[in-house]
Amino acid sequence: MQHEIKAKPDFACLTLSMDRGDQVVCESGAMVGMTTGLELETNMKGGLKGALKRALGGESLFMNTYTASENGQRLDLAPATPGDVEHLLLRGNTVLVQSGSYMASSTGVEVDAKWAGARGFFGGEGLFMLRCSGEGDLWISSYGAIHTVDVQGSYIVDTGHIVAFQDSLTYNVKSVGGLKSLLFSSEGLVCEFSGSGRLWLQTRGSMPLVTFLHPFRSVQPQKHAE
Amino acid sequence: MHIEVQHAPAYAIAIAHLDAGESVVAEGGAMVSMDSHMKLSTSAGGEGDGVLGGLMKGLKRMVAGESFFQNRFVAEGAAGHITFAPTLQGDIAVHELSQGTLIIQSSSFLCSGTGIELDARWGGARSFFGGEGLIMLKATGTGPVAFNSFGGIKEIPVVGDFVVDTGHIVAFEDSLEFNIDSFGSSGGFNLKSFFLGGEGLVCHFKGSGRLWIQTRNTQGFGTLLGRQLPPRQS
């Protein structure tokens, strides 16, 4: 299976060239276009338990598997938001992916939901991660461009900007600065990574966009008690 | 301090590289990532302002629609970097000031170096009618200032007169004078254009200096999407 990513970083789209027997698993709704020699199977990957865990992580219950029944097939995939797509090659190592940033993977990659723990939960920005391990291709997507950082030692990231990180990094959710900063800095919670490994960030967050748009909504008239 | 811009133009970020002991002032909520020895302090005033001076500066910023507090990140003990991003899609420009002054539309300010003094500037009563938040920050001193746009940034070298829609102003050099006008008023006030032309108010620049404009307007974007969203409770 060969791949090409076009229109980076603003509106990236993934094109896969598949031969008979090639398989790819992707997020439901990611398919943009395909040739007709591909068979689609929709299932709850990892069984009901795995699917429910993924649903908790903000992912769809179902995942789509495309299998090429003939040679020379093409499958185009795109994420839901404007932004970037990046290819990661797994060779027995493990990458943790922010649940909304998982896009597709080849069949040698195992995808499992991982609850990032209570501290992650209080981050309020869905610090549910998908644990991707095994051997094969993994494609991740972002809102905004994907910015890569190689961490040596320790590094701080706003929780809303995390896309993925190698599991050689350990992390800790905390607030940045002192009490006054916690209350008035608008910086919210951050994730402190330690160790050595690669980190993928997105250059925009979807929450700030939603916060920006909120005041533009009209106000519903108050219903008075009769 | 050196500010580098990456991933321009649609999803640009600014990376500030600081020497040990240097600091950077940034818009609240703009921090994306940083070395862990960067220390954040949140205060109303700048360095050496004292309690009263800080309070006054904070209040002035608040009147101008900015936050009372300001975030300052210091590279403690060693050099390091910190990454900032604006809220919406768009580009970032970095302008090096040398004993100069730049006027920035307040929502376009992203970050600035240690040697830059930031002051809220009262746009004057006429700005009120701009309706598009024509609240300005005055950046004075020596060092880099980074500002962001919604859409792309275009630099326009103004010589003489130039008219810009108030929602498209990002920043300008203080050598330019400006006046808020209703569109088409140069040939006498035109009631029909004002109400039906959809152009609202414009900013009339005079003199010579650089002006930066943004290729999209946040108010236009917000209004379009806000109309299509379900009503909010409050």
Short mmCIF file of N, CA and C in Angstrom, two decimals, chain A residues 81-145:
data_model
loop_
_atom_site.label_atom_id
_atom_site.label_comp_id
_atom_site.label_asym_id
_atom_site.label_seq_id
_atom_site.Cartn_x
_atom_site.Cartn_y
_atom_site.Cartn_z
N THR A 81 -12.06 18.47 10.13
CA THR A 81 -11.75 19.89 10.27
C THR A 81 -10.72 20.34 9.24
N PRO A 82 -10.64 21.65 9.00
CA PRO A 82 -9.53 22.14 8.19
C PRO A 82 -8.24 21.84 8.95
N GLY A 83 -7.20 21.48 8.26
CA GLY A 83 -5.95 21.20 8.97
C GLY A 83 -5.08 20.18 8.28
N ASP A 84 -4.17 19.64 9.05
CA ASP A 84 -3.06 18.85 8.55
C ASP A 84 -3.27 17.34 8.73
N VAL A 85 -2.52 16.56 7.97
CA VAL A 85 -2.46 15.10 8.15
C VAL A 85 -0.98 14.70 8.17
N GLU A 86 -0.63 13.81 9.05
CA GLU A 86 0.77 13.38 9.15
C GLU A 86 0.81 11.85 9.18
N HIS A 87 1.86 11.29 8.55
CA HIS A 87 2.04 9.84 8.52
C HIS A 87 3.07 9.42 9.57
N LEU A 88 2.75 8.41 10.35
CA LEU A 88 3.69 7.87 11.34
C LEU A 88 3.88 6.39 11.02
N LEU A 89 5.13 5.95 11.01
CA LEU A 89 5.41 4.55 10.77
C LEU A 89 5.72 3.87 12.10
N LEU A 90 4.91 2.89 12.45
CA LEU A 90 5.15 2.19 13.72
C LEU A 90 5.97 0.92 13.45
N ARG A 91 7.01 0.74 14.26
CA ARG A 91 7.84 -0.47 14.15
C ARG A 91 7.96 -1.08 15.52
N GLY A 92 6.84 -1.51 16.04
CA GLY A 92 6.84 -2.12 17.36
C GLY A 92 6.77 -1.12 18.50
N ASN A 93 6.80 0.18 18.16
CA ASN A 93 6.72 1.19 19.22
C ASN A 93 5.26 1.64 19.41
N THR A 94 5.02 2.44 20.42
CA THR A 94 3.66 2.85 20.76
C THR A 94 3.53 4.36 20.74
N VAL A 95 2.42 4.84 20.15
CA VAL A 95 2.14 6.27 20.12
C VAL A 95 0.77 6.48 20.73
N LEU A 96 0.65 7.51 21.58
CA LEU A 96 -0.66 7.85 22.14
C LEU A 96 -1.22 9.01 21.33
N VAL A 97 -2.46 8.85 20.84
CA VAL A 97 -3.06 9.85 19.95
C VAL A 97 -4.30 10.42 20.62
N GLN A 98 -4.39 11.74 20.66
CA GLN A 98 -5.59 12.43 21.16
C GLN A 98 -6.78 11.89 20.38
N SER A 99 -7.87 11.50 21.06
CA SER A 99 -8.89 10.69 20.39
C SER A 99 -9.42 11.29 19.09
N GLY A 100 -9.62 12.59 19.03
CA GLY A 100 -10.15 13.20 17.80
C GLY A 100 -9.15 13.27 16.67
N SER A 101 -7.88 12.97 16.93
CA SER A 101 -6.85 13.13 15.90
C SER A 101 -6.52 11.83 15.17
N TYR A 102 -7.10 10.70 15.61
CA TYR A 102 -6.88 9.45 14.89
C TYR A 102 -7.63 9.51 13.57
N MET A 103 -6.95 9.13 12.46
CA MET A 103 -7.61 9.18 11.16
C MET A 103 -7.68 7.81 10.51
N ALA A 104 -6.55 7.12 10.38
CA ALA A 104 -6.55 5.80 9.74
C ALA A 104 -5.30 5.04 10.13
N SER A 105 -5.34 3.71 9.92
CA SER A 105 -4.15 2.90 10.18
C SER A 105 -4.21 1.63 9.35
N SER A 106 -3.03 1.05 9.10
CA SER A 106 -3.02 -0.23 8.38
C SER A 106 -3.30 -1.34 9.40
N THR A 107 -3.55 -2.56 8.90
CA THR A 107 -4.07 -3.60 9.78
C THR A 107 -3.09 -4.09 10.84
N GLY A 108 -1.79 -3.83 10.65
CA GLY A 108 -0.82 -4.27 11.66
C GLY A 108 -0.79 -3.38 12.89
N VAL A 109 -1.59 -2.30 12.87
CA VAL A 109 -1.59 -1.37 13.99
C VAL A 109 -2.80 -1.64 14.88
N GLU A 110 -2.55 -1.82 16.14
CA GLU A 110 -3.62 -2.07 17.09
C GLU A 110 -4.03 -0.76 17.75
N VAL A 111 -5.33 -0.48 17.76
CA VAL A 111 -5.82 0.77 18.33
C VAL A 111 -6.67 0.46 19.56
N ASP A 112 -6.28 1.03 20.68
CA ASP A 112 -6.98 0.74 21.92
C ASP A 112 -7.24 2.06 22.65
N ALA A 113 -8.45 2.22 23.23
CA ALA A 113 -8.74 3.44 23.97
C ALA A 113 -8.06 3.38 25.32
N LYS A 114 -7.55 4.51 25.75
CA LYS A 114 -6.89 4.57 27.05
C LYS A 114 -7.43 5.79 27.76
N TRP A 115 -7.94 5.58 28.95
CA TRP A 115 -8.41 6.71 29.72
C TRP A 115 -7.20 7.37 30.35
N ALA A 116 -7.03 8.65 30.11
CA ALA A 116 -5.81 9.31 30.55
C ALA A 116 -5.79 9.59 32.05
N GLY A 117 -6.85 9.19 32.75
CA GLY A 117 -6.86 9.37 34.21
C GLY A 117 -7.60 10.63 34.61
N ALA A 118 -7.94 10.69 35.90
CA ALA A 118 -8.78 11.77 36.40
C ALA A 118 -8.17 13.13 36.12
N ARG A 119 -6.87 13.24 36.26
CA ARG A 119 -6.24 14.54 36.04
C ARG A 119 -6.43 14.99 34.61
N GLY A 120 -6.34 14.01 33.72
CA GLY A 120 -6.56 14.33 32.31
C GLY A 120 -7.98 14.75 32.08
N PHE A 121 -8.88 14.09 32.76
CA PHE A 121 -10.30 14.37 32.62
C PHE A 121 -10.60 15.80 33.02
N PHE A 122 -9.98 16.26 34.10
CA PHE A 122 -10.24 17.63 34.56
C PHE A 122 -9.63 18.66 33.64
N GLY A 123 -8.80 18.21 32.73
CA GLY A 123 -8.27 19.14 31.73
C GLY A 123 -9.41 19.74 30.94
N GLY A 124 -10.56 19.04 30.95
CA GLY A 124 -11.74 19.58 30.29
C GLY A 124 -11.61 19.58 28.78
N GLU A 125 -10.48 19.21 28.25
CA GLU A 125 -10.29 19.26 26.81
C GLU A 125 -10.14 17.85 26.26
N GLY A 126 -10.80 16.91 26.92
CA GLY A 126 -10.86 15.55 26.39
C GLY A 126 -9.52 14.86 26.30
N LEU A 127 -8.80 14.77 27.41
CA LEU A 127 -7.51 14.11 27.35
C LEU A 127 -7.68 12.59 27.38
N PHE A 128 -8.55 12.12 26.50
CA PHE A 128 -8.64 10.69 26.26
C PHE A 128 -7.68 10.39 25.15
N MET A 129 -6.93 9.33 25.30
CA MET A 129 -5.95 9.03 24.28
C MET A 129 -6.26 7.66 23.67
N LEU A 130 -5.89 7.50 22.41
CA LEU A 130 -5.94 6.19 21.79
C LEU A 130 -4.51 5.67 21.75
N ARG A 131 -4.34 4.43 22.21
CA ARG A 131 -3.01 3.83 22.23
C ARG A 131 -2.83 3.05 20.92
N CYS A 132 -1.90 3.49 20.09
CA CYS A 132 -1.66 2.83 18.80
C CYS A 132 -0.31 2.14 18.87
N SER A 133 -0.34 0.80 18.66
CA SER A 133 0.92 0.05 18.76
C SER A 133 0.96 -0.99 17.66
N GLY A 134 2.11 -1.62 17.49
CA GLY A 134 2.25 -2.67 16.48
C GLY A 134 3.19 -2.26 15.38
N GLU A 135 2.93 -2.81 14.19
CA GLU A 135 3.79 -2.54 13.04
C GLU A 135 2.93 -2.09 11.89
N GLY A 136 3.21 -0.91 11.33
CA GLY A 136 2.46 -0.47 10.16
C GLY A 136 2.32 1.04 10.11
N ASP A 137 1.36 1.48 9.27
CA ASP A 137 1.16 2.91 9.04
C ASP A 137 0.06 3.45 9.92
N LEU A 138 0.26 4.68 10.38
CA LEU A 138 -0.75 5.37 11.17
C LEU A 138 -0.84 6.80 10.62
N TRP A 139 -2.06 7.27 10.41
CA TRP A 139 -2.23 8.65 9.95
C TRP A 139 -3.02 9.43 11.00
N ILE A 140 -2.48 10.59 11.35
CA ILE A 140 -3.14 11.42 12.35
C ILE A 140 -3.50 12.77 11.72
N SER A 141 -4.53 13.43 12.27
CA SER A 141 -4.96 14.71 11.71
C SER A 141 -5.05 15.75 12.81
N SER A 142 -5.09 17.01 12.41
CA SER A 142 -5.12 18.10 13.39
C SER A 142 -6.05 19.20 12.93
N TYR A 143 -6.44 20.07 13.87
CA TYR A 143 -7.07 21.33 13.50
C TYR A 143 -5.94 22.35 13.46
N GLY A 144 -5.63 22.90 12.31
CA GLY A 144 -4.43 23.72 12.14
C GLY A 144 -3.30 22.84 11.64
N ALA A 145 -2.10 23.39 11.60
CA ALA A 145 -0.95 22.64 11.12
C ALA A 145 -0.43 21.72 12.23
#
